[in-house]
Short mmCIF file of C-alpha atoms and ligand atoms in Angstrom, two decimals:
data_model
loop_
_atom_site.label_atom_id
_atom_site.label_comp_id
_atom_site.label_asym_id
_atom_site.label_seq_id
_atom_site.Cartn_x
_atom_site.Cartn_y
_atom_site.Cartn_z
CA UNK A 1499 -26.59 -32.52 -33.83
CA UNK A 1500 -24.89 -32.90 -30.58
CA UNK A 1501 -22.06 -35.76 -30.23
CA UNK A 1502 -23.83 -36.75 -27.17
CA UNK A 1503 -26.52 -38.93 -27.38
CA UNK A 1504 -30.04 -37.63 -25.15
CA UNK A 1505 -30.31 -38.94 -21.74
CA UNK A 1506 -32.66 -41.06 -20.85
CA UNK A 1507 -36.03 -39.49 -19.57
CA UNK A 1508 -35.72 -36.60 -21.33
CA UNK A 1509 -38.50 -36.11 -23.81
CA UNK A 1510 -38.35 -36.79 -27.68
CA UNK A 1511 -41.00 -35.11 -29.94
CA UNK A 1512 -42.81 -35.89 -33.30
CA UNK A 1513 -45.01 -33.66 -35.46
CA UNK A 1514 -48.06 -35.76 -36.14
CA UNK A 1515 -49.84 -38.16 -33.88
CA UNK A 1516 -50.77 -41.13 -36.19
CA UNK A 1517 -50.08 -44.91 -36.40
CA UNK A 1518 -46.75 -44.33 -36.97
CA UNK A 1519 -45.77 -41.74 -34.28
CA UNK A 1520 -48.13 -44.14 -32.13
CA UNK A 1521 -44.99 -47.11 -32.76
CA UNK A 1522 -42.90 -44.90 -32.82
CA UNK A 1523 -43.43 -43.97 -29.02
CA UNK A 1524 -43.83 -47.06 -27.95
CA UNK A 1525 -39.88 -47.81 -29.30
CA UNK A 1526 -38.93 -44.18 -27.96
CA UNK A 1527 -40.57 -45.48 -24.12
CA UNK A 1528 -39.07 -48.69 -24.30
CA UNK A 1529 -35.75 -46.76 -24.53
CA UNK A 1530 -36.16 -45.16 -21.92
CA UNK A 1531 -37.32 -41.28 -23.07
CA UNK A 1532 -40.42 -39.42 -22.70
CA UNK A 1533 -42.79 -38.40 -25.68
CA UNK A 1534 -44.52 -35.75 -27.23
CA UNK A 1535 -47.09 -35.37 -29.74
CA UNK A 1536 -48.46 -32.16 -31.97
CA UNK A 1537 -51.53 -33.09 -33.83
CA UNK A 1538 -54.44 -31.36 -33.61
CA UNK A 1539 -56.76 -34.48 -33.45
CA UNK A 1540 -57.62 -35.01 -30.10
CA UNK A 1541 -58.03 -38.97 -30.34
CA UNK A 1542 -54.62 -38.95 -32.52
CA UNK A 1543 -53.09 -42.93 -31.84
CA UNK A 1544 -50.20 -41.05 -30.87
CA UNK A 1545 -51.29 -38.71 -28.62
CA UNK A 1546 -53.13 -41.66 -26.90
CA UNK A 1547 -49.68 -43.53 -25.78
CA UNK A 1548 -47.88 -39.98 -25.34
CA UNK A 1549 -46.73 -38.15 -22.46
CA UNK A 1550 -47.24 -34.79 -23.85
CA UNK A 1551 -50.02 -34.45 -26.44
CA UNK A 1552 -49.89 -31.01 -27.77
CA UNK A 1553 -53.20 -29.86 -29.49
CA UNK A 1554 -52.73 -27.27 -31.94
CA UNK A 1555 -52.59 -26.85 -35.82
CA UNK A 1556 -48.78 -27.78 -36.91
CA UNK A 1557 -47.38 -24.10 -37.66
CA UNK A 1558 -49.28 -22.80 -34.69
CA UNK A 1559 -46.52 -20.52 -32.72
CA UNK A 1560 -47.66 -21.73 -29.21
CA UNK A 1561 -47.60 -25.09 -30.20
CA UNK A 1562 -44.43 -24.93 -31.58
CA UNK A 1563 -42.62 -23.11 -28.54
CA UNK A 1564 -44.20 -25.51 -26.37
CA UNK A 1565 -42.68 -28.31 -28.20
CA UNK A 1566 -39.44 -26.81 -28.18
CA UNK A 1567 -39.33 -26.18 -24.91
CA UNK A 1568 -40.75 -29.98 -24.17
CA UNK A 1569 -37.99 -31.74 -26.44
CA UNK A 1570 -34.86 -32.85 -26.31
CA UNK A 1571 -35.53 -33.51 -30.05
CA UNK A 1572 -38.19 -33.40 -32.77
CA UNK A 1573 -38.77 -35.33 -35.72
CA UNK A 1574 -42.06 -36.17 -38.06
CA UNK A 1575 -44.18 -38.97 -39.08
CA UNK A 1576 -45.41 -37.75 -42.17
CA UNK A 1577 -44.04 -35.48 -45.07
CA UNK A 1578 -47.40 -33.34 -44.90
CA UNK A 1579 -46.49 -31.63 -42.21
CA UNK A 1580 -45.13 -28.25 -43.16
CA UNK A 1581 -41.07 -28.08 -43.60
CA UNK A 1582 -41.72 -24.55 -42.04
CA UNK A 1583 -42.74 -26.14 -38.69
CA UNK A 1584 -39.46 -28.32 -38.88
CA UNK A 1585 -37.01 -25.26 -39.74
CA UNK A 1586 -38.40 -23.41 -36.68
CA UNK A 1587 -37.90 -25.87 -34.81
CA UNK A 1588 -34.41 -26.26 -36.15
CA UNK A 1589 -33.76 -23.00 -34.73
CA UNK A 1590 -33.81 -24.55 -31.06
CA UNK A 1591 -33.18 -27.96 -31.09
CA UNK A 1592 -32.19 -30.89 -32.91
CA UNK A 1593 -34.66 -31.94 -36.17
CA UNK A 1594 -34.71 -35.40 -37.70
CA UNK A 1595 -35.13 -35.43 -41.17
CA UNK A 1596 -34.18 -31.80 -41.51
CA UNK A 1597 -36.91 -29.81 -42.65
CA UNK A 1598 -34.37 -29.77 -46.26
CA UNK A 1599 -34.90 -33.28 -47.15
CA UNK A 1600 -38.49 -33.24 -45.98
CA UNK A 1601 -38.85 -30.22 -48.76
CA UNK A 1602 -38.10 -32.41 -51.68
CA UNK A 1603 -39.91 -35.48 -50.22
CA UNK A 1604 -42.86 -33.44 -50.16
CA UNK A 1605 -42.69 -32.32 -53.29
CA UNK A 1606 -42.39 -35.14 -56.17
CA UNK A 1607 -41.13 -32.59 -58.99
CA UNK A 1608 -38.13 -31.71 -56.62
CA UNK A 1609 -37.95 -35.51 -55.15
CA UNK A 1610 -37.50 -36.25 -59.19
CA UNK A 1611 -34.98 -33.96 -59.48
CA UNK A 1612 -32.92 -35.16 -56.44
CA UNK A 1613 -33.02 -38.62 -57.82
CA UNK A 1614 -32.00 -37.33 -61.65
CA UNK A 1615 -29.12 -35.56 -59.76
CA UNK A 1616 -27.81 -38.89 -57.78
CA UNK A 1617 -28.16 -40.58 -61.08
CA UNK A 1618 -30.87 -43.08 -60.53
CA UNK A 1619 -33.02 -44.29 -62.56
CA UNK A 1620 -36.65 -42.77 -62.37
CA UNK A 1621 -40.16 -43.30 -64.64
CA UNK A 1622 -39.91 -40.87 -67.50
CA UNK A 1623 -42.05 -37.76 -66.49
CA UNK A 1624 -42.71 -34.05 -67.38
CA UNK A 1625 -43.30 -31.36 -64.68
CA UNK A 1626 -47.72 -29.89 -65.70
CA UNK A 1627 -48.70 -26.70 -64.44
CA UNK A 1628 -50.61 -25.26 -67.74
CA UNK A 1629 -52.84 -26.76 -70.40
CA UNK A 1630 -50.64 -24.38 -72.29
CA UNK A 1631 -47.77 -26.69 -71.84
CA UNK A 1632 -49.47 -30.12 -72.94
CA UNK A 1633 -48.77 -29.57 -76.78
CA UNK A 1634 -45.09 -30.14 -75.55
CA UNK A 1635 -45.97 -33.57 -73.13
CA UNK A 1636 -43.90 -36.01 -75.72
CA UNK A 1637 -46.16 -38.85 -76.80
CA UNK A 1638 -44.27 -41.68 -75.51
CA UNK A 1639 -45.09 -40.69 -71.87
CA UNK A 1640 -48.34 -41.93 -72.92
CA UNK A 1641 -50.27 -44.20 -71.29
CA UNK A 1642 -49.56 -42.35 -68.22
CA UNK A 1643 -50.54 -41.50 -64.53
CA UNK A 1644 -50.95 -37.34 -64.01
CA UNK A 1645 -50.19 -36.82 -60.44
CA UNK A 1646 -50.23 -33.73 -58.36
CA UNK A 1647 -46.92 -32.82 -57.08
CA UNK A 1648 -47.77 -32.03 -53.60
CA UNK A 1649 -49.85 -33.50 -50.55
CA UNK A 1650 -50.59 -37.26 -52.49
CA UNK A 1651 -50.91 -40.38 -50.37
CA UNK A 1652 -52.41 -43.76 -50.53
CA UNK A 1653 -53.14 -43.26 -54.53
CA UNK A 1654 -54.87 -39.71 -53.88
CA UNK A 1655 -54.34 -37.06 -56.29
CA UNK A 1656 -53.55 -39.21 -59.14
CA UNK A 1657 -55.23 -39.80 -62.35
CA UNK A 1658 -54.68 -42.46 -65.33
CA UNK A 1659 -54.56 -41.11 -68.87
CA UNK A 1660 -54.27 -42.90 -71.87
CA UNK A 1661 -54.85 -40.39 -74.47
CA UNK A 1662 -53.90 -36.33 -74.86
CA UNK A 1663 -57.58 -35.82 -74.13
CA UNK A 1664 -57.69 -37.37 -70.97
CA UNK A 1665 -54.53 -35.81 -69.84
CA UNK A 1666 -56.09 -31.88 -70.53
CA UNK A 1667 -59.45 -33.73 -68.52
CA UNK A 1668 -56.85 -35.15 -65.40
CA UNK A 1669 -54.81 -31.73 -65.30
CA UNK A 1670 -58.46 -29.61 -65.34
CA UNK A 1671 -59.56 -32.67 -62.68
CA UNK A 1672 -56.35 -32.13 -60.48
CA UNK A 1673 -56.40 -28.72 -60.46
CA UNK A 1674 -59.84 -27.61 -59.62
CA UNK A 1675 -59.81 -24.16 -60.10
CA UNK A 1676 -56.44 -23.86 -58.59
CA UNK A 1677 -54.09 -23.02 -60.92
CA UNK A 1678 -51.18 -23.39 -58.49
CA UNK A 1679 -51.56 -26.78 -58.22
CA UNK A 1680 -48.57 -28.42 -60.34
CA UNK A 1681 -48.93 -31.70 -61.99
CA UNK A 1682 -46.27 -34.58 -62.99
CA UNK A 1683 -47.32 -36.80 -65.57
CA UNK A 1684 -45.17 -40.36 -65.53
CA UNK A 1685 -45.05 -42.76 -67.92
CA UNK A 1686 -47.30 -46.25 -66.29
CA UNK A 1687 -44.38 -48.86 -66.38
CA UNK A 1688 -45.29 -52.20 -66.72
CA UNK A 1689 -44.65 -53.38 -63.05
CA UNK A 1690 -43.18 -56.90 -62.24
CA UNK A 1691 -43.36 -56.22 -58.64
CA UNK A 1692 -42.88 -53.23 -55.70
CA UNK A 1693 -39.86 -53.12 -53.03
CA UNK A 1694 -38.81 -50.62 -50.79
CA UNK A 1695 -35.98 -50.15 -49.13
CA UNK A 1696 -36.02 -48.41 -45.56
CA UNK A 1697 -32.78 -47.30 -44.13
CA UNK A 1698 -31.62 -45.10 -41.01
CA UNK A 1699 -28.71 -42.78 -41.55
CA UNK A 1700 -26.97 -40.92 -38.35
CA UNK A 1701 -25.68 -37.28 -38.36
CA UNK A 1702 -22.57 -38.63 -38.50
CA UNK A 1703 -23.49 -40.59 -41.74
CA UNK A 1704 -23.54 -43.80 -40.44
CA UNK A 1705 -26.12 -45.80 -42.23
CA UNK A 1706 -27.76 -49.39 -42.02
CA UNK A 1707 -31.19 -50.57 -43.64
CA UNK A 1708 -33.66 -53.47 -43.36
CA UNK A 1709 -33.95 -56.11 -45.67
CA UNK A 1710 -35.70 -55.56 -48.78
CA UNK A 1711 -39.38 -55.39 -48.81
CA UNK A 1712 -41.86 -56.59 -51.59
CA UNK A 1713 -44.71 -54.98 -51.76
CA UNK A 1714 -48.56 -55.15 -53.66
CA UNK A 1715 -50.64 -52.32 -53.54
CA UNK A 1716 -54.27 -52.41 -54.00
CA UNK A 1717 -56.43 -49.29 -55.16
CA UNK A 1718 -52.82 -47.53 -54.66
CA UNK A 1719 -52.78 -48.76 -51.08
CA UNK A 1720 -50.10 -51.11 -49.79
CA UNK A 1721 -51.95 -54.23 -49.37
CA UNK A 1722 -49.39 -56.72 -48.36
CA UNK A 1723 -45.32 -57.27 -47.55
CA UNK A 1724 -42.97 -60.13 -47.85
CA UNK A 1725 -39.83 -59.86 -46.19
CA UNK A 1726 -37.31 -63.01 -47.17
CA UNK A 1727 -33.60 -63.79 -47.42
CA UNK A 1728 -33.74 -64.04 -51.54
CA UNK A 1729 -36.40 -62.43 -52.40
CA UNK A 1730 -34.66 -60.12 -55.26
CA UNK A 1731 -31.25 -61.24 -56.94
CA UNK A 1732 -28.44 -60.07 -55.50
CA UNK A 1733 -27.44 -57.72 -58.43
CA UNK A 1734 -30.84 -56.42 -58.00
CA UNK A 1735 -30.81 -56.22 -54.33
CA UNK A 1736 -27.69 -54.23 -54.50
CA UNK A 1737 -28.37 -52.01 -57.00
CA UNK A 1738 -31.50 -50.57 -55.08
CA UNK A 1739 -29.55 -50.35 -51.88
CA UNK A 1740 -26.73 -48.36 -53.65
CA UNK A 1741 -30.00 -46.40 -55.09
CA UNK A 1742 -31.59 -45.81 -51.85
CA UNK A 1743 -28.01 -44.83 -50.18
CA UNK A 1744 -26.83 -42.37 -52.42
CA UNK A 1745 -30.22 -40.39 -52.33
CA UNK A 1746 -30.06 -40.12 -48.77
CA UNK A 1747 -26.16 -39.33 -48.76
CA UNK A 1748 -27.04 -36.57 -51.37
CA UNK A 1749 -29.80 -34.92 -49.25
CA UNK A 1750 -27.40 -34.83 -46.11
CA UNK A 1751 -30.34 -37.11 -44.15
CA UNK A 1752 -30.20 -38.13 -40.59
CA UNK A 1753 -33.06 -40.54 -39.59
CA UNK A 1754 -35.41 -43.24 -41.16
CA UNK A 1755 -35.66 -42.70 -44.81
CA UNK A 1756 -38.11 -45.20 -47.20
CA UNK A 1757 -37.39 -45.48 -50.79
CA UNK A 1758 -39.95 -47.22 -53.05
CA UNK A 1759 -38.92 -48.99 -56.24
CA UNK A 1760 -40.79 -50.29 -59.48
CA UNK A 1761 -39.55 -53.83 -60.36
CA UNK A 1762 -40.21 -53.56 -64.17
CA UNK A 1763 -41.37 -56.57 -66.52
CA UNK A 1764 -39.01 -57.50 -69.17
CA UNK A 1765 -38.69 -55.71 -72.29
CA UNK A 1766 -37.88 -52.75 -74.09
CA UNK A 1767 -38.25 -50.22 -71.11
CA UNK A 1768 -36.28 -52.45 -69.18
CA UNK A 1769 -33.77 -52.78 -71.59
CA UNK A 1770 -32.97 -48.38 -71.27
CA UNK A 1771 -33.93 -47.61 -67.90
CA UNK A 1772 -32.40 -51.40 -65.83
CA UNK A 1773 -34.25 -53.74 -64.12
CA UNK A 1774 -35.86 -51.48 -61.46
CA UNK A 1775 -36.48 -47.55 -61.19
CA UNK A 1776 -37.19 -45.26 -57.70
CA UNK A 1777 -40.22 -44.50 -57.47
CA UNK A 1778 -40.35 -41.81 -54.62
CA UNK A 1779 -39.18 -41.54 -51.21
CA UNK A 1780 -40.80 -41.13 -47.65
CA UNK A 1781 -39.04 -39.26 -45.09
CA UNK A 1782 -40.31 -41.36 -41.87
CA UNK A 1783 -40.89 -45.03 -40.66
CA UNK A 1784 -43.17 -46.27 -43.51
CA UNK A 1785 -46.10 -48.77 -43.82
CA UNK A 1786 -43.64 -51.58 -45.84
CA UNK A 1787 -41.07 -51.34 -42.71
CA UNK A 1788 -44.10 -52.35 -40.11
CA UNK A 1789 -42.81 -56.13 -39.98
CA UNK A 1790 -39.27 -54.76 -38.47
CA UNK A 1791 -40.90 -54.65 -35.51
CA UNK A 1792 -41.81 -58.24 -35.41
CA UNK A 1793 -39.27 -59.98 -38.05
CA UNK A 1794 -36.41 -58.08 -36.70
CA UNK A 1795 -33.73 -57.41 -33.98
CA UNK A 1796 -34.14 -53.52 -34.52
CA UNK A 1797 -37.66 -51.94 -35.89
CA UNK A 1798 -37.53 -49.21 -37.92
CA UNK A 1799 -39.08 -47.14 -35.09
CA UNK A 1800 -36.25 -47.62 -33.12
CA UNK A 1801 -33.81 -46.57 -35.75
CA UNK A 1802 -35.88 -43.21 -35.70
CA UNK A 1803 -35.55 -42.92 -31.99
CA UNK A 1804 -31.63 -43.75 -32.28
CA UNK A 1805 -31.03 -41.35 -35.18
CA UNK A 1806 -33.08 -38.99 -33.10
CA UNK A 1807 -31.17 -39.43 -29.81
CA UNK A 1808 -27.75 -39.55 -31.60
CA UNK A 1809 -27.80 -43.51 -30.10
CA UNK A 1810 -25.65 -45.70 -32.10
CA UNK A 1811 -26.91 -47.87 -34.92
CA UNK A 1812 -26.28 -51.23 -35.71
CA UNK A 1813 -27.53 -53.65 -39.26
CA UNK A 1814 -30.74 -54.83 -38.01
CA UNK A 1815 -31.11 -58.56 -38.68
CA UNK A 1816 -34.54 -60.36 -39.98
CA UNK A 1817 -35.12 -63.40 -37.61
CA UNK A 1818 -38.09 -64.27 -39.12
CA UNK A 1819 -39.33 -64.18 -42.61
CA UNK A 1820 -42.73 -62.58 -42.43
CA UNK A 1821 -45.58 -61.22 -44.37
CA UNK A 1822 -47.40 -57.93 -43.35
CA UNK A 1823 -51.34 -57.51 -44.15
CA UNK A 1824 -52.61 -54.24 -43.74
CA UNK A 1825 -55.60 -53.92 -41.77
CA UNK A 1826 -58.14 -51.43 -44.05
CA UNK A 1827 -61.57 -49.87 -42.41
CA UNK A 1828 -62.83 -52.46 -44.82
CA UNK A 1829 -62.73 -55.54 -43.01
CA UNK A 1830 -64.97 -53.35 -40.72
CA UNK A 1831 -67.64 -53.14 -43.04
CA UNK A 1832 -67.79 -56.42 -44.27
CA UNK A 1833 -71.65 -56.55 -43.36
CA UNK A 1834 -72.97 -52.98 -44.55
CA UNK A 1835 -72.28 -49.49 -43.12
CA UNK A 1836 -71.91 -50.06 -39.35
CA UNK A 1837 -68.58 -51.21 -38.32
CA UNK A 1838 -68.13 -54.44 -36.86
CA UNK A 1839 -64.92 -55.89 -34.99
CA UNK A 1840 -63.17 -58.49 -37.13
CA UNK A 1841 -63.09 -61.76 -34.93
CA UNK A 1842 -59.13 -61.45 -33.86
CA UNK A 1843 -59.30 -64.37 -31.08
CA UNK A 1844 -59.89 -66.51 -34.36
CA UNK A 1845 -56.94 -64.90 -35.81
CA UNK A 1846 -54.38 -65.08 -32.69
CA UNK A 1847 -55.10 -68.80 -32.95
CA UNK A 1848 -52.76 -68.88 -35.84
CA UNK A 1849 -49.26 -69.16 -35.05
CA UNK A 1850 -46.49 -66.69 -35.44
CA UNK A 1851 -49.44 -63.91 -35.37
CA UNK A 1852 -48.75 -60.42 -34.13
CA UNK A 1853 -51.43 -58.35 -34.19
CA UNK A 1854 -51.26 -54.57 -34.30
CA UNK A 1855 -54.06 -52.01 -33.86
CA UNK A 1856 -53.52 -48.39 -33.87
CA UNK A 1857 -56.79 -47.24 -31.47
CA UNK A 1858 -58.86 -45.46 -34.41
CA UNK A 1859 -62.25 -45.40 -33.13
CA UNK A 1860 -64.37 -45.14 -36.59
CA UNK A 1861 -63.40 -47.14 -39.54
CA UNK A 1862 -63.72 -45.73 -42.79
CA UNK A 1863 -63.22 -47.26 -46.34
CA UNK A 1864 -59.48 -47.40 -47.06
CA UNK A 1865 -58.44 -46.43 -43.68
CA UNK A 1866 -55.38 -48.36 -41.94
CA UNK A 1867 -56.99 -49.15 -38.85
CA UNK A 1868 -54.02 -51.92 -37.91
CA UNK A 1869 -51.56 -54.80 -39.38
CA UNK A 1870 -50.64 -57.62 -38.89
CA UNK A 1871 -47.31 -59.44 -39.12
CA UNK A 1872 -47.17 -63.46 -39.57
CA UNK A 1873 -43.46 -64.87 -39.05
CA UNK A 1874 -42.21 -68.23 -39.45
CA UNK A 1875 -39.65 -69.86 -39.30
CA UNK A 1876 -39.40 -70.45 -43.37
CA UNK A 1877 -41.06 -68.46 -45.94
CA UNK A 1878 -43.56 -71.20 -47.21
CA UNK A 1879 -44.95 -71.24 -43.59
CA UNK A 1880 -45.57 -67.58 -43.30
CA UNK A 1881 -47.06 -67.41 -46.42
CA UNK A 1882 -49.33 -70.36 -45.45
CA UNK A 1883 -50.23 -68.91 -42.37
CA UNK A 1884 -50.99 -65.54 -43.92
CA UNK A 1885 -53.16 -66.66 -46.46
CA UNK A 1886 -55.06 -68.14 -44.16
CA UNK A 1887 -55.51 -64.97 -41.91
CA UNK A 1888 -56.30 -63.39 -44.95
CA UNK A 1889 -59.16 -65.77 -45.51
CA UNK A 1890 -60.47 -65.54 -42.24
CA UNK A 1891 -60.56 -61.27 -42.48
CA UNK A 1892 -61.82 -61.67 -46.35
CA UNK A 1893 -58.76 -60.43 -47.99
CA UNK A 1894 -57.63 -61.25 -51.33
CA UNK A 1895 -54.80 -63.91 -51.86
CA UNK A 1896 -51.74 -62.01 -53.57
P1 ATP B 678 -48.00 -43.76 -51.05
O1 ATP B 678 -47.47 -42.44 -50.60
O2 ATP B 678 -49.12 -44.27 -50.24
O3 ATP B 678 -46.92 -44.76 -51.28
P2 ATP B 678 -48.74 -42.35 -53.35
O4 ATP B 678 -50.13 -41.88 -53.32
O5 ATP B 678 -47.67 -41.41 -53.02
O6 ATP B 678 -48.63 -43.61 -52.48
P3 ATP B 678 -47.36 -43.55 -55.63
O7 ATP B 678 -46.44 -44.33 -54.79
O8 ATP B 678 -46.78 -42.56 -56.57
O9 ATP B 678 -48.53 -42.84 -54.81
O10 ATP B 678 -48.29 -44.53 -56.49
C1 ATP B 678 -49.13 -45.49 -55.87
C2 ATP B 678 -49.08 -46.79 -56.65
O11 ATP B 678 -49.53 -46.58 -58.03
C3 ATP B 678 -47.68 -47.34 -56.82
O12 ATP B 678 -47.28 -48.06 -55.68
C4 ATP B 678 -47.85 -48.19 -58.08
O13 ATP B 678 -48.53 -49.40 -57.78
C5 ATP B 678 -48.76 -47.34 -58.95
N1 ATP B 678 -47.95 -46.44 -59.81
C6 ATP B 678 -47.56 -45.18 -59.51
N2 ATP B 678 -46.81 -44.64 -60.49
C7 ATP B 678 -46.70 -45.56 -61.45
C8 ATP B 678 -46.06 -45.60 -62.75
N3 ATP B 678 -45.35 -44.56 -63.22
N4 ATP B 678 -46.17 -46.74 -63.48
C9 ATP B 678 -46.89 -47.79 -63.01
N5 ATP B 678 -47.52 -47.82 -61.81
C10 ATP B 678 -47.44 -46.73 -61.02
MG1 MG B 679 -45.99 -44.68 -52.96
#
């Protein structure tokens, strides 16, 4: 990357055009720069709020030129995207993540590897790609969750199995006739909690983070975030962040890295593997990090554009404790199978509400349509205040 950070109004670029590239333009703009969009959809969020909105399949050639020859710099808001696209694009400009670490992020048996390699501790697991090799699955990785290696989000492509049986039935379910399709199976841990941590490395290795995030998922869906001084011990807190840092260190990163965690309950497991294990990385902004925006002196969107733009970085400081709801297509079809707007007047009358929606036109079932981010000036408060939006949309308490 060049020492020089990129002038202001020249153009930054993203490969995909959802909710996140969508905040992520609107940080890049408030900076100052131009921004461009591939994604094929034509009502992408993203390519709504873009300057540039590039319509083409991700590996398309014209596509690709055209954002090279748009950009100052390119980087991606989800690991889907093909690592080929980002490597050509290498070729011509500056790419944040390099299309390397976005490789193993995509990939969970080489993300597993990367984190055996730093030395942190990950859910026992065994790389699946034939029935052939499930004789050798050891027993104690049962109960278990079978998950394909590649494209899973949002608790897609996974499977629980209890037994040997039902692992043969998840593989055969997983694979569908597509024997290329490689499984993981992982031992289920017996979860105390969820954090994340998201941090923003520079080329030059420079790296800061937000504070800790704990998170419940739902259906495998993050559901809600607390964000508060205290919220892990500090032995814990620092053991994830010296997790978190050397897997980005290791993979040579530049940009806005999430690492997830499993907080495990007390016992034996806990005993061997610690108190908390990495679950997987993303290599983008990520759902958990929404509240930076909000909660925060820096969002993790601007981090992106800074690692992006070769900008400095600074230790982004939480102003606000805060909890983050996740706004699901759900709430949408409270009353049957026609969407209907949630009531958000009666929401904004809450205080310390920020409301965020990400201009999807047709809500679907487990579709993040928006969040929301309640801060406070004390924990107890934002929690109040969140349960009671929650109440108001028909979300579970947590
Ligand atoms: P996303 O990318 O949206 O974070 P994902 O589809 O990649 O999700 P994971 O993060 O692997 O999937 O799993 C989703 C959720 O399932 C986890 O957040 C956790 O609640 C549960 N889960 C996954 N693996 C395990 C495990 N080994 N033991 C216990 N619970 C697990
Ligand atoms: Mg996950």
């Amino acid at each position: 990357m060049s020492t020089q950070p990129v002038k202001q109004g020249a153009t930054l670029g993203v490969l995909g055009g959802g909710q996140l590239a969508r905040m992520w333009s609107h940080a890049a703009q408030s900076l100052g720069y131009r921004t461009a969009v591939l994604d094929p959809d034509p009502d992408s969020p993203a390519g709504l709020v873009s300057h540039t909105h590039i319509q083409t399949a991700y590996l398309d050639p014209h596509g690709l030129a055209q954002m090279a020859s748009v950009c100052a710099a390119v980087s991606t808001e989800f690991e889907n995207v093909p690592a080929d696209a980002l490597a050509q694009l290498q070729q011509q400009l500056p790419v944040a993540p390099g299309p390397e670490a976005v490789r193993v992020a995509q990939d969970r048996a080489l993300e597993k590897a990367h984190f055996v390699r730093c030395g942190v501790p990950v859910a026992p697991h065994q790389v699946i790609q034939h029935a052939a090799e499930l004789s050798q699955v050891p027993e104690d990785l049962l109960p278990g969750i079978l998950k394909t290696t590649r494209l899973g989000y949002d608790g897609k492509g996974q499977v629980r199995v209890n037994t040997r049986g039902e692992l043969a039935a998840g593989l055969t379910q997983l694979q569908n006739g597509d024997p290329g399709v490689v499984c993981i199976l992982e031992k289920r841990l017996p979860l105390a909690a969820e954090c994340s941590v998201v941090l923003a490395r520079s080329a030059d290795g420079q790296t800061v983070h937000l504070p800790l995030q704990t998170n419940v998922h739902r259906d495998g869906i993050l559901a809600v975030t607390e964000v508060y001084d205290g919220a892990l011990s500090p032995e814990t807190t620092a053991l994830a962040l010296r997790c978190a840092y050397d897997i980005a260190r290791q993979l040579n990163y530049v940009g806005v890295l999430c690492v997830e965690f499993f907080l495990l309950q007390d016992g034996a497991l806990r005993q061997t593997l610690g108190p908390l294990v990495v679950n997987e990385i993303a290599p983008r902004p990520h759902n958990s990090g929404h509240h930076s925006i909000d909660s925060c002196d820096l969002s993790q969107f601007e981090l992106q554009v800074r690692c992006m733009a070769g900008l400095p970085l600074t230790m982004p400081r939480l102003h606000s404790p805060c909890v983050m709801l996740n706004l699901l297509g759900d709430l949408w079809l409270r009353q049957g199978d026609t969407p209907v707007e949630p009531d958000w007047a009666q929401l904004l009358a809450l205080p310390g509400v920020h409301l965020h929606l990400y201009g999807k036109t047709l809500a679907k079932r487990g579709r993040k349509m928006g969040h929301l981010t309640v801060t406070a000036a004390d924990m107890a408060q934002a929690r109040q205040v969140a349960l009671q939006a929650a109440a108001l949309l028909g979300i579970a308490p947590w």
